[in-house]
């Protein structure tokens, strides 16, 4: 029997992940020792300091040119990892800030006073009366964020699986903690948990088969085994299909999208904003890394499969979005269709001689989608009536007259989702379609263009309602504090910037789009 | 020892678990089926580890066990909250969210 060697660990290079983890652990300490009245603000400070420190360390590493396969082959620090980490940290900071909004709902956050109490019970009323709050949501979100960072950088299947769970488990809890409509929220948590753990089990079994095929969990080991297989091809294909199920579930692609609308609606809106972009970004990163690096030589087997998934994801997402009347459900189906557009790029450019183009297109698309998503869900938390958030789109009528600035920002975000020229969404869509076209999937590009034309109707409908319909009695855009208005402002401005001046960001994502093998 | 039989057994257990999640309407039973799937993967990894030589597969099972334990903590807490609210763990009763 061979011994297990002492692991080496590159602390400096991995410091950004460590900073987020340390902030999360400190958050637990705060829960234990700080007086109740102080906890909420201390947690917010910890989140901001932790994430800004992580960003600073990331920038330091970037300019020091630190790249490499770290931690005994577990984590690959390369161009895409830098981009993904930076994006995750920025989107994470913006969307976790929204958790801290307390001004719009009588000084209380969007989370239940006591998530363990039975809805409508005496215990709930007492906790609410005493103004208790779950400030644990901040460390939970940070743990999830650290899992996402490791997931998209994992260069080893065991690391990927553990990171997948670290990212998902806190999200299952967070989605069950809404203050209002708690039954819905708990049900969303149950649904998300059961389907999520089912999909991780698929991922795990696929991983076991991939290990059987190659004798290694390491992506480079799998790549080597694909070149010189010991076992038959069927084992590898089965492994790829099972792992794709797990990954596509997290991305929210059809036919594994059933949880998306339900969980997005049931979860507290700030949590929805957090997972809508961060989970998707991390999962797309992990998918691209696995399929490009580990089984890139087998692309003839997986390309048709992913192409089929991309096609039905775009079509189903857009068609179902057309008939939605609830803004959160509409955004959920829109996020399903965006998953399809991203997968178009995953399918495409691996065929081209220049793999850089596909990863750059994916990153640009995710950046444009991410800024718009963070702002969109922050905006949803603000549109309220007496009963809480007024999520029915009919309630959004006429908001453009009462608050033209925020409604205008939301209109920009919707235009970016729709991919109208001069917004980031347009450049993003153009990039993914170009990548697929070069990769020889022109039929998929044609389908994608048609789907995005139909999708534009979905978003324009909301804009028309906001600006050209008479206002509804009792609904208004609440006056949020900076933690909500900053994400909206940043999201809207970034959507315009990415559309008007794509050059600098495009150079950045193109320059840092090569996976380390 | 022939590892193939263990892999076949693991596949059967995995399939049983999948069917269990799809068919059974009790959240607890569905959750147990997921655990069965995880353990099927563990069995497959140990068998492959024996077949290929090297300890990677066996070490990985420990990671899976720890992850499964964490999942139990989260899962049971969610199921208990649902049970307290509804006095039932049937997934059919939880139907406020529709497609």
Coordinates of C-alpha atoms in Angstrom, one line a residue, chain B residues 6-94:
Chain B
X6 CA -19.5 -4.8 -7.2
X7 CA -19.9 -2.2 -9.9
X8 CA -23.0 -4.0 -11.2
X9 CA -24.4 -4.1 -7.6
X10 CA -23.6 -0.4 -7.2
X11 CA -25.5 0.4 -10.5
X12 CA -28.5 -1.6 -9.3
X13 CA -28.5 0.2 -5.9
X14 CA -28.2 3.6 -7.7
X15 CA -31.1 2.7 -10.0
X16 CA -33.2 1.6 -7.0
X17 CA -32.5 4.9 -5.3
X18 CA -33.4 6.9 -8.4
X19 CA -36.7 5.0 -8.7
X20 CA -37.3 5.6 -5.0
X21 CA -37.0 9.3 -5.3
X22 CA -39.2 9.4 -8.3
X23 CA -41.9 7.1 -7.0
X24 CA -42.2 7.6 -3.2
X25 CA -44.1 10.6 -2.1
X26 CA -42.9 10.8 1.5
X27 CA -40.1 13.3 1.8
X28 CA -38.2 11.2 4.3
X29 CA -38.3 8.1 2.1
X30 CA -37.2 10.1 -0.9
X31 CA -34.4 11.5 1.1
X32 CA -33.3 8.0 2.2
X33 CA -33.3 7.0 -1.4
X34 CA -30.9 9.8 -2.2
X35 CA -28.6 8.5 0.5
X36 CA -28.8 5.1 -1.1
X37 CA -27.7 6.7 -4.4
X38 CA -24.7 8.3 -2.6
X39 CA -23.7 5.0 -1.0
X40 CA -24.0 3.2 -4.4
X41 CA -21.5 5.7 -5.7
X42 CA -19.3 5.0 -2.7
X43 CA -19.4 1.3 -3.4
X44 CA -18.5 1.9 -7.1
X45 CA -15.6 4.0 -6.1
X46 CA -14.2 1.5 -3.7
X47 CA -14.6 -1.3 -6.3
X48 CA -12.9 0.8 -9.0
X49 CA -10.1 1.7 -6.5
X50 CA -9.5 -2.0 -6.0
X51 CA -9.5 -2.6 -9.8
X52 CA -7.2 0.3 -10.7
X53 CA -4.9 0.2 -7.7
X54 CA -4.3 3.4 -5.8
X55 CA -6.1 4.9 -2.8
X56 CA -7.9 7.8 -4.5
X57 CA -11.3 6.1 -4.7
X58 CA -11.2 4.9 -1.1
X59 CA -10.2 8.3 0.2
X60 CA -13.0 9.9 -1.8
X61 CA -15.6 7.8 -0.1
X62 CA -14.7 9.6 3.2
X63 CA -15.3 12.9 1.6
X64 CA -18.7 11.7 0.4
X65 CA -19.6 10.4 3.8
X66 CA -18.9 13.8 5.4
X67 CA -20.8 15.5 2.7
X68 CA -23.7 13.1 3.2
X69 CA -23.7 13.8 6.9
X70 CA -23.9 17.5 6.3
X71 CA -26.7 17.0 3.8
X72 CA -28.6 15.0 6.5
X73 CA -28.4 17.9 8.9
X74 CA -29.8 20.4 6.4
X75 CA -32.3 18.0 4.9
X76 CA -33.8 16.8 8.2
X77 CA -34.1 20.4 9.5
X78 CA -36.0 21.4 6.4
X79 CA -38.2 18.3 6.6
X80 CA -38.9 18.9 10.3
X81 CA -39.9 22.5 9.7
X82 CA -42.3 21.3 7.0
X83 CA -43.7 18.6 9.2
X84 CA -44.4 21.0 12.0
X85 CA -46.2 23.3 9.7
X86 CA -48.2 20.8 7.8
X87 CA -48.3 17.7 10.2
X88 CA -47.3 15.7 7.1
X89 CA -44.1 15.0 5.1
X90 CA -46.0 14.0 2.0
X91 CA -44.6 15.8 -1.1
X92 CA -48.1 15.9 -2.6
X93 CA -49.4 18.0 0.2
X94 CA -46.7 20.6 -0.6

